[in-house]
PDB file of C-alpha atoms in Angstrom:
ATOM      1  CA  MET A   1     -26.060-131.150-202.045  1.00  0.00           C
ATOM      2  CA  GLU A   2     -24.840-131.556-198.295  1.00  0.00           C
ATOM      3  CA  LYS A   3     -21.451-130.702-197.610  1.00  0.00           C
ATOM      4  CA  THR A   4     -19.327-133.420-196.083  1.00  0.00           C
ATOM      5  CA  PRO A   5     -17.881-132.474-192.854  1.00  0.00           C
ATOM      6  CA  SER A   6     -14.160-131.982-192.153  1.00  0.00           C
ATOM      7  CA  LEU A   7     -12.695-135.316-191.324  1.00  0.00           C
ATOM      8  CA  THR A   8      -9.173-133.769-190.675  1.00  0.00           C
ATOM      9  CA  LYS A   9     -10.464-131.190-188.422  1.00  0.00           C
ATOM     10  CA  HIS A  10     -12.639-133.634-186.716  1.00  0.00           C
ATOM     11  CA  LEU A  11      -9.744-135.915-186.004  1.00  0.00           C
ATOM     12  CA  ALA A  12      -7.643-132.939-185.047  1.00  0.00           C
ATOM     13  CA  SER A  13     -10.092-131.914-182.341  1.00  0.00           C
ATOM     14  CA  LEU A  14     -10.205-135.534-180.598  1.00  0.00           C
ATOM     15  CA  SER A  15      -8.953-136.605-177.362  1.00  0.00           C
ATOM     16  CA  THR A  16      -6.987-139.704-177.823  1.00  0.00           C
ATOM     17  CA  ALA A  17      -5.905-142.194-175.291  1.00  0.00           C
ATOM     18  CA  VAL A  18      -2.388-141.010-175.822  1.00  0.00           C
ATOM     19  CA  PRO A  19      -2.731-137.300-175.324  1.00  0.00           C
ATOM     20  CA  TYR A  20      -1.404-135.270-178.618  1.00  0.00           C
ATOM     21  CA  THR A  21       0.861-133.295-176.629  1.00  0.00           C
ATOM     22  CA  SER A  22       2.753-136.565-175.819  1.00  0.00           C
ATOM     23  CA  ALA A  23       3.518-136.587-179.645  1.00  0.00           C
ATOM     24  CA  THR A  24       4.158-132.770-180.071  1.00  0.00           C
ATOM     25  CA  ARG A  25       5.454-131.677-176.564  1.00  0.00           C
ATOM     26  CA  HIS A  26       7.542-134.482-175.835  1.00  0.00           C
ATOM     27  CA  SER A  27      10.554-133.986-173.677  1.00  0.00           C
ATOM     28  CA  PHE A  28      12.716-134.512-176.438  1.00  0.00           C
ATOM     29  CA  LEU A  29      10.857-131.709-178.320  1.00  0.00           C
ATOM     30  CA  LYS A  30      11.050-129.615-175.161  1.00  0.00           C
ATOM     31  CA  ALA A  31      14.790-130.004-174.928  1.00  0.00           C
ATOM     32  CA  ALA A  32      15.273-129.095-178.490  1.00  0.00           C
ATOM     33  CA  GLY A  33      13.375-125.901-178.191  1.00  0.00           C
ATOM     34  CA  SER A  34      15.079-124.834-175.079  1.00  0.00           C
ATOM     35  CA  GLY A  35      18.716-125.393-176.473  1.00  0.00           C
ATOM     36  CA  THR A  36      19.377-128.283-173.770  1.00  0.00           C
ATOM     37  CA  LEU A  37      19.082-131.353-175.946  1.00  0.00           C
ATOM     38  CA  ASP A  38      22.144-133.694-175.700  1.00  0.00           C
ATOM     39  CA  HIS A  39      24.125-134.169-178.995  1.00  0.00           C
ATOM     40  CA  SER A  40      23.933-137.870-178.838  1.00  0.00           C
ATOM     41  CA  LEU A  41      20.206-138.013-178.369  1.00  0.00           C
ATOM     42  CA  LEU A  42      19.938-135.874-181.508  1.00  0.00           C
ATOM     43  CA  ALA A  43      21.982-138.193-183.361  1.00  0.00           C
ATOM     44  CA  LEU A  44      19.897-141.122-182.211  1.00  0.00           C
ATOM     45  CA  TRP A  45      16.730-139.679-183.001  1.00  0.00           C
ATOM     46  CA  LEU A  46      18.038-138.654-186.571  1.00  0.00           C
ATOM     47  CA  SER A  47      19.462-142.063-187.343  1.00  0.00           C
ATOM     48  CA  GLN A  48      15.840-143.337-186.604  1.00  0.00           C
ATOM     49  CA  ASP A  49      14.012-140.747-188.743  1.00  0.00           C
ATOM     50  CA  ARG A  50      16.612-141.755-191.458  1.00  0.00           C
ATOM     51  CA  ILE A  51      15.377-145.243-191.245  1.00  0.00           C
ATOM     52  CA  TYR A  52      11.708-143.881-191.504  1.00  0.00           C
ATOM     53  CA  ALA A  53      12.521-141.618-194.509  1.00  0.00           C
ATOM     54  CA  ALA A  54      15.010-143.377-196.462  1.00  0.00           C
ATOM     55  CA  HIS A  55      13.532-146.949-196.341  1.00  0.00           C
ATOM     56  CA  ALA A  56       9.936-147.159-194.720  1.00  0.00           C
ATOM     57  CA  TYR A  57       8.401-143.923-196.424  1.00  0.00           C
ATOM     58  CA  PRO A  58       9.329-144.715-200.139  1.00  0.00           C
ATOM     59  CA  LYS A  59       7.839-148.317-199.633  1.00  0.00           C
ATOM     60  CA  PHE A  60       4.601-146.928-197.971  1.00  0.00           C
ATOM     61  CA  ILE A  61       4.227-144.291-200.721  1.00  0.00           C
ATOM     62  CA  GLY A  62       4.918-146.809-203.321  1.00  0.00           C
ATOM     63  CA  SER A  63       2.307-148.995-202.225  1.00  0.00           C
ATOM     64  CA  LEU A  64      -0.202-146.161-202.015  1.00  0.00           C
ATOM     65  CA  ILE A  65       0.513-145.309-205.579  1.00  0.00           C
ATOM     66  CA  SER A  66      -0.371-148.835-206.621  1.00  0.00           C
ATOM     67  CA  ASN A  67      -3.549-148.869-204.676  1.00  0.00           C
ATOM     68  CA  ILE A  68      -4.898-145.752-206.760  1.00  0.00           C
ATOM     69  CA  PRO A  69      -8.076-146.927-208.379  1.00  0.00           C
ATOM     70  CA  PHE A  70      -6.913-146.035-211.731  1.00  0.00           C
ATOM     71  CA  ASN A  71      -9.626-147.642-214.576  1.00  0.00           C
ATOM     72  CA  SER A  72      -9.064-147.927-218.127  1.00  0.00           C
ATOM     73  CA  LYS A  73     -12.696-147.375-218.563  1.00  0.00           C
ATOM     74  CA  ASP A  74     -12.510-143.706-217.047  1.00  0.00           C
ATOM     75  CA  SER A  75     -12.338-141.131-219.875  1.00  0.00           C
ATOM     76  CA  PHE A  76      -9.324-138.713-219.553  1.00  0.00           C
ATOM     77  CA  GLY A  77     -11.690-135.942-218.578  1.00  0.00           C
ATOM     78  CA  SER A  78     -14.029-137.792-216.122  1.00  0.00           C
ATOM     79  CA  ASN A  79     -14.036-136.881-212.566  1.00  0.00           C
ATOM     80  CA  GLU A  80     -12.848-140.120-211.513  1.00  0.00           C
ATOM     81  CA  GLU A  81      -9.691-139.751-213.809  1.00  0.00           C
ATOM     82  CA  LYS A  82      -8.995-136.384-212.659  1.00  0.00           C
ATOM     83  CA  PHE A  83      -9.367-137.134-208.990  1.00  0.00           C
ATOM     84  CA  ASN A  84      -7.051-140.350-209.266  1.00  0.00           C
ATOM     85  CA  GLN A  85      -4.410-138.120-211.062  1.00  0.00           C
ATOM     86  CA  SER A  86      -4.646-135.567-208.089  1.00  0.00           C
ATOM     87  CA  ILE A  87      -3.775-138.322-205.763  1.00  0.00           C
ATOM     88  CA  PHE A  88      -0.949-139.549-207.620  1.00  0.00           C
ATOM     89  CA  LYS A  89       0.334-135.981-208.093  1.00  0.00           C
ATOM     90  CA  ILE A  90       0.579-135.578-204.145  1.00  0.00           C
ATOM     91  CA  LEU A  91       2.011-138.983-203.596  1.00  0.00           C
ATOM     92  CA  LEU A  92       4.733-138.333-206.554  1.00  0.00           C
ATOM     93  CA  PHE A  93       5.637-135.112-204.433  1.00  0.00           C
ATOM     94  CA  SER A  94       5.827-137.121-201.239  1.00  0.00           C
ATOM     95  CA  LEU A  95       8.186-139.328-202.747  1.00  0.00           C
ATOM     96  CA  GLN A  96      10.349-136.759-204.542  1.00  0.00           C
ATOM     97  CA  ASN A  97      10.379-134.559-201.232  1.00  0.00           C
ATOM     98  CA  VAL A  98      11.411-137.605-198.883  1.00  0.00           C
ATOM     99  CA  HIS A  99      14.404-138.359-201.369  1.00  0.00           C
ATOM    100  CA  ARG A 100      15.454-134.676-200.734  1.00  0.00           C
ATOM    101  CA  GLU A 101      14.670-135.101-197.114  1.00  0.00           C
ATOM    102  CA  ALA A 102      16.983-138.211-196.731  1.00  0.00           C
ATOM    103  CA  ASP A 103      19.784-136.549-198.286  1.00  0.00           C
ATOM    104  CA  PHE A 104      19.267-133.328-195.926  1.00  0.00           C
ATOM    105  CA  PHE A 105      19.697-135.719-193.111  1.00  0.00           C
ATOM    106  CA  LEU A 106      23.157-136.661-194.380  1.00  0.00           C
ATOM    107  CA  LYS A 107      24.070-133.219-194.911  1.00  0.00           C
ATOM    108  CA  THR A 108      23.170-131.982-191.585  1.00  0.00           C
ATOM    109  CA  ALA A 109      24.794-134.849-189.780  1.00  0.00           C
ATOM    110  CA  HIS A 110      27.751-134.271-191.580  1.00  0.00           C
ATOM    111  CA  LYS A 111      27.886-130.528-191.096  1.00  0.00           C
ATOM    112  CA  TRP A 112      27.101-130.580-187.374  1.00  0.00           C
ATOM    113  CA  GLY A 113      29.050-133.687-186.344  1.00  0.00           C
ATOM    114  CA  LEU A 114      26.179-136.055-185.618  1.00  0.00           C
ATOM    115  CA  ASN A 115      26.979-139.822-186.130  1.00  0.00           C
ATOM    116  CA  LEU A 116      24.119-141.564-187.590  1.00  0.00           C
ATOM    117  CA  GLU A 117      26.080-145.076-187.827  1.00  0.00           C
ATOM    118  CA  GLY A 118      25.856-147.708-185.093  1.00  0.00           C
ATOM    119  CA  TRP A 119      22.597-146.901-183.584  1.00  0.00           C
ATOM    120  CA  PRO A 120      20.314-150.032-182.967  1.00  0.00           C
ATOM    121  CA  GLU A 121      16.872-149.536-184.385  1.00  0.00           C
ATOM    122  CA  ARG A 122      14.500-148.523-181.540  1.00  0.00           C
ATOM    123  CA  LYS A 123      11.500-150.585-180.845  1.00  0.00           C
ATOM    124  CA  GLY A 124       9.308-147.289-181.390  1.00  0.00           C
ATOM    125  CA  THR A 125      10.868-147.188-184.869  1.00  0.00           C
ATOM    126  CA  ARG A 126      10.047-150.861-185.932  1.00  0.00           C
ATOM    127  CA  ASN A 127       6.430-150.363-184.470  1.00  0.00           C
ATOM    128  CA  TYR A 128       6.094-147.227-186.578  1.00  0.00           C
ATOM    129  CA  THR A 129       7.450-148.791-189.840  1.00  0.00           C
ATOM    130  CA  ALA A 130       5.534-152.116-189.207  1.00  0.00           C
ATOM    131  CA  GLU A 131       2.196-149.969-189.145  1.00  0.00           C
ATOM    132  CA  MET A 132       3.046-148.113-192.275  1.00  0.00           C
ATOM    133  CA  SER A 133       3.513-151.363-193.914  1.00  0.00           C
ATOM    134  CA  ARG A 134       0.290-152.895-192.519  1.00  0.00           C
ATOM    135  CA  ILE A 135      -1.563-149.715-193.512  1.00  0.00           C
ATOM    136  CA  SER A 136      -0.197-149.700-197.256  1.00  0.00           C
ATOM    137  CA  ASN A 137      -0.683-153.382-197.706  1.00  0.00           C
ATOM    138  CA  SER A 138      -4.251-153.210-196.688  1.00  0.00           C
ATOM    139  CA  GLY A 139      -5.059-152.292-200.246  1.00  0.00           C
ATOM    140  CA  SER A 140      -7.051-149.102-199.146  1.00  0.00           C
ATOM    141  CA  ILE A 141      -5.975-145.861-200.732  1.00  0.00           C
ATOM    142  CA  ILE A 142      -8.471-144.161-198.206  1.00  0.00           C
ATOM    143  CA  HIS A 143      -6.861-145.480-194.966  1.00  0.00           C
ATOM    144  CA  GLY A 144      -3.392-144.788-196.429  1.00  0.00           C
ATOM    145  CA  LEU A 145      -4.308-141.426-197.472  1.00  0.00           C
ATOM    146  CA  VAL A 146      -5.510-140.674-193.778  1.00  0.00           C
ATOM    147  CA  PHE A 147      -2.441-142.263-192.390  1.00  0.00           C
ATOM    148  CA  LEU A 148      -0.180-139.995-194.396  1.00  0.00           C
ATOM    149  CA  TRP A 149      -2.041-136.831-193.658  1.00  0.00           C
ATOM    150  CA  ALA A 150      -1.933-137.727-189.827  1.00  0.00           C
ATOM    151  CA  MET A 151       1.911-138.404-190.068  1.00  0.00           C
ATOM    152  CA  GLU A 152       2.701-135.093-191.511  1.00  0.00           C
ATOM    153  CA  LYS A 153       0.233-133.338-189.594  1.00  0.00           C
ATOM    154  CA  VAL A 154       1.655-134.299-186.296  1.00  0.00           C
ATOM    155  CA  TYR A 155       5.194-133.709-187.609  1.00  0.00           C
ATOM    156  CA  LEU A 156       4.180-130.091-188.668  1.00  0.00           C
ATOM    157  CA  ASP A 157       2.945-129.467-185.203  1.00  0.00           C
ATOM    158  CA  ALA A 158       5.885-130.973-183.327  1.00  0.00           C
ATOM    159  CA  TRP A 159       8.491-129.091-185.019  1.00  0.00           C
ATOM    160  CA  THR A 160       6.391-125.867-185.139  1.00  0.00           C
ATOM    161  CA  PHE A 161       6.500-126.027-181.610  1.00  0.00           C
ATOM    162  CA  VAL A 162      10.305-126.503-181.409  1.00  0.00           C
ATOM    163  CA  ARG A 163      10.691-123.558-183.969  1.00  0.00           C
ATOM    164  CA  ASP A 164       8.406-121.264-181.859  1.00  0.00           C
ATOM    165  CA  SER A 165      10.435-122.183-178.541  1.00  0.00           C
ATOM    166  CA  THR A 166      13.770-121.516-180.369  1.00  0.00           C
ATOM    167  CA  ALA A 167      12.692-118.111-181.401  1.00  0.00           C
ATOM    168  CA  SER A 168      12.653-116.797-178.044  1.00  0.00           C
ATOM    169  CA  GLY A 169      16.010-118.211-177.070  1.00  0.00           C
ATOM    170  CA  PRO A 170      19.330-116.021-177.566  1.00  0.00           C
ATOM    171  CA  ILE A 171      21.228-119.455-177.387  1.00  0.00           C
ATOM    172  CA  PHE A 172      19.804-120.076-180.758  1.00  0.00           C
ATOM    173  CA  ASP A 173      21.021-116.495-182.362  1.00  0.00           C
ATOM    174  CA  THR A 174      23.341-117.660-185.249  1.00  0.00           C
ATOM    175  CA  SER A 175      24.722-114.193-185.239  1.00  0.00           C
ATOM    176  CA  PHE A 176      26.972-115.368-182.193  1.00  0.00           C
ATOM    177  CA  GLU A 177      29.653-117.723-182.506  1.00  0.00           C
ATOM    178  CA  SER A 178      28.801-119.568-179.401  1.00  0.00           C
ATOM    179  CA  VAL A 179      25.843-121.538-180.857  1.00  0.00           C
ATOM    180  CA  THR A 180      26.450-124.935-180.442  1.00  0.00           C
ATOM    181  CA  PRO A 181      26.444-127.587-183.491  1.00  0.00           C
ATOM    182  CA  THR A 182      23.383-129.332-181.471  1.00  0.00           C
ATOM    183  CA  ASN A 183      21.563-126.149-181.561  1.00  0.00           C
ATOM    184  CA  ALA A 184      22.371-125.115-185.019  1.00  0.00           C
ATOM    185  CA  ALA A 185      21.270-128.471-186.252  1.00  0.00           C
ATOM    186  CA  ILE A 186      18.074-128.048-184.353  1.00  0.00           C
ATOM    187  CA  LEU A 187      17.482-124.650-186.065  1.00  0.00           C
ATOM    188  CA  SER A 188      17.880-126.230-189.568  1.00  0.00           C
ATOM    189  CA  LEU A 189      15.618-129.200-188.668  1.00  0.00           C
ATOM    190  CA  SER A 190      12.838-127.214-187.266  1.00  0.00           C
ATOM    191  CA  GLU A 191      12.767-124.877-190.192  1.00  0.00           C
ATOM    192  CA  ASN A 192      12.774-127.767-192.586  1.00  0.00           C
ATOM    193  CA  TRP A 193       9.402-129.074-190.930  1.00  0.00           C
ATOM    194  CA  SER A 194       7.688-125.672-190.217  1.00  0.00           C
ATOM    195  CA  CYS A 195       8.453-123.861-193.397  1.00  0.00           C
ATOM    196  CA  PRO A 196       5.641-122.516-195.695  1.00  0.00           C
ATOM    197  CA  GLU A 197       6.296-125.135-198.284  1.00  0.00           C
ATOM    198  CA  PHE A 198       5.707-127.912-195.610  1.00  0.00           C
ATOM    199  CA  VAL A 199       2.661-126.085-194.141  1.00  0.00           C
ATOM    200  CA  THR A 200       1.171-126.101-197.894  1.00  0.00           C
ATOM    201  CA  PHE A 201       1.905-129.664-198.361  1.00  0.00           C
ATOM    202  CA  VAL A 202      -0.033-130.712-195.162  1.00  0.00           C
ATOM    203  CA  ASN A 203      -2.863-128.417-195.842  1.00  0.00           C
ATOM    204  CA  GLU A 204      -3.106-129.970-199.416  1.00  0.00           C
ATOM    205  CA  LEU A 205      -3.305-133.414-197.748  1.00  0.00           C
ATOM    206  CA  ALA A 206      -5.838-132.382-195.521  1.00  0.00           C
ATOM    207  CA  ASP A 207      -8.025-131.032-198.577  1.00  0.00           C
ATOM    208  CA  LEU A 208      -7.510-134.398-200.261  1.00  0.00           C
ATOM    209  CA  VAL A 209      -8.514-136.508-197.527  1.00  0.00           C
ATOM    210  CA  ASP A 210     -11.401-134.239-196.816  1.00  0.00           C
ATOM    211  CA  SER A 211     -12.609-134.544-200.365  1.00  0.00           C
ATOM    212  CA  LEU A 212     -12.776-138.344-200.071  1.00  0.00           C
ATOM    213  CA  GLY A 213     -16.432-138.372-199.109  1.00  0.00           C
ATOM    214  CA  ILE A 214     -16.060-139.873-195.721  1.00  0.00           C
ATOM    215  CA  TYR A 215     -19.143-139.138-193.766  1.00  0.00           C
ATOM    216  CA  PRO A 216     -19.632-139.360-189.799  1.00  0.00           C
ATOM    217  CA  GLY A 217     -21.099-142.427-188.763  1.00  0.00           C
ATOM    218  CA  SER A 218     -19.644-144.465-191.598  1.00  0.00           C
ATOM    219  CA  ALA A 219     -16.920-147.336-191.070  1.00  0.00           C
ATOM    220  CA  ALA A 220     -14.460-145.392-192.969  1.00  0.00           C
ATOM    221  CA  TRP A 221     -14.994-142.469-190.519  1.00  0.00           C
ATOM    222  CA  SER A 222     -14.503-144.682-187.517  1.00  0.00           C
ATOM    223  CA  ARG A 223     -11.680-146.351-188.916  1.00  0.00           C
ATOM    224  CA  SER A 224     -10.114-142.937-189.682  1.00  0.00           C
ATOM    225  CA  GLU A 225     -10.353-142.293-185.766  1.00  0.00           C
ATOM    226  CA  GLU A 226      -8.807-145.303-185.027  1.00  0.00           C
ATOM    227  CA  ILE A 227      -5.838-144.269-187.394  1.00  0.00           C
ATOM    228  CA  TRP A 228      -5.479-141.145-186.003  1.00  0.00           C
ATOM    229  CA  ALA A 229      -5.328-142.327-182.368  1.00  0.00           C
ATOM    230  CA  ARG A 230      -2.617-144.784-183.517  1.00  0.00           C
ATOM    231  CA  ILE A 231      -0.535-142.358-185.225  1.00  0.00           C
ATOM    232  CA  VAL A 232      -0.567-140.062-182.067  1.00  0.00           C
ATOM    233  CA  GLU A 233       0.613-143.179-179.941  1.00  0.00           C
ATOM    234  CA  LEU A 234       3.481-143.891-182.498  1.00  0.00           C
ATOM    235  CA  GLU A 235       4.670-140.559-182.825  1.00  0.00           C
ATOM    236  CA  ALA A 236       4.843-140.087-179.001  1.00  0.00           C
ATOM    237  CA  ASP A 237       6.891-143.343-178.851  1.00  0.00           C
ATOM    238  CA  PHE A 238       9.122-142.277-181.876  1.00  0.00           C
ATOM    239  CA  TRP A 239      11.103-139.588-179.737  1.00  0.00           C
ATOM    240  CA  PRO A 240      13.938-141.163-177.913  1.00  0.00           C
ATOM    241  CA  THR A 241      14.627-140.486-174.223  1.00  0.00           C
ATOM    242  CA  GLU A 242      18.027-139.334-172.641  1.00  0.00           C
ATOM    243  CA  GLU A 243      18.321-143.086-171.015  1.00  0.00           C
ATOM    244  CA  GLU A 244      18.262-144.628-174.456  1.00  0.00           C
ATOM    245  CA  ALA A 245      21.138-142.511-175.552  1.00  0.00           C
ATOM    246  CA  ARG A 246      23.365-143.199-172.607  1.00  0.00           C
ATOM    247  CA  CYS A 247      22.574-147.022-173.092  1.00  0.00           C
ATOM    248  CA  SER A 248      23.065-147.141-176.850  1.00  0.00           C
ATOM    249  CA  GLU A 249      26.611-145.266-176.538  1.00  0.00           C
TER     250      GLU A 249
END
């Protein structure tokens, strides 16, 4: 039996209208990695990511769970039932993890003096959460899983870039008392989204997507390419700029 080509590897290799580096090497991320990110800009971003994590993400995952094609005619030991349960397992983990993450945001903000209150919801945030709702409400578990993997993949690459950048900077050496609250928070955030557990989660999502049986030339393959390009665009717009932070203060 011919093996299905890896959809996720194909998507990650694509050249998109918005370059991948716009999402994973944005000026916000470069400033975070070099230790020059403004404290208020970090607070603005974290306030937006909390909207995503505490509100939009649970709704998105909940809708995906409701779209799992469980069928009472499938026996407990059938391949269909086992596969559906594997989807449920990873979505349940996603839901539990984002609950932990939302709490992590609040603790990080409190510890390092990041004010998350009073920031307006950005256009980039509204566009992102609206797309999550549209995808999850389409009823397609395949589209939803591709979208989920794409979101997490970009986040992993973006924060791995920040982590690797901070590793070479003495201003991030926590053995010195001079490390700023902003940079201490960045260290914590970058470790959270580049840790081995998160890498494993993203890889498991990739394996799941690659096991969906989506073949080159199919409508699902083309739609997945569109989803990937849209995610890159949304992620690039999700990172705020210094001008936004100044205007919002």
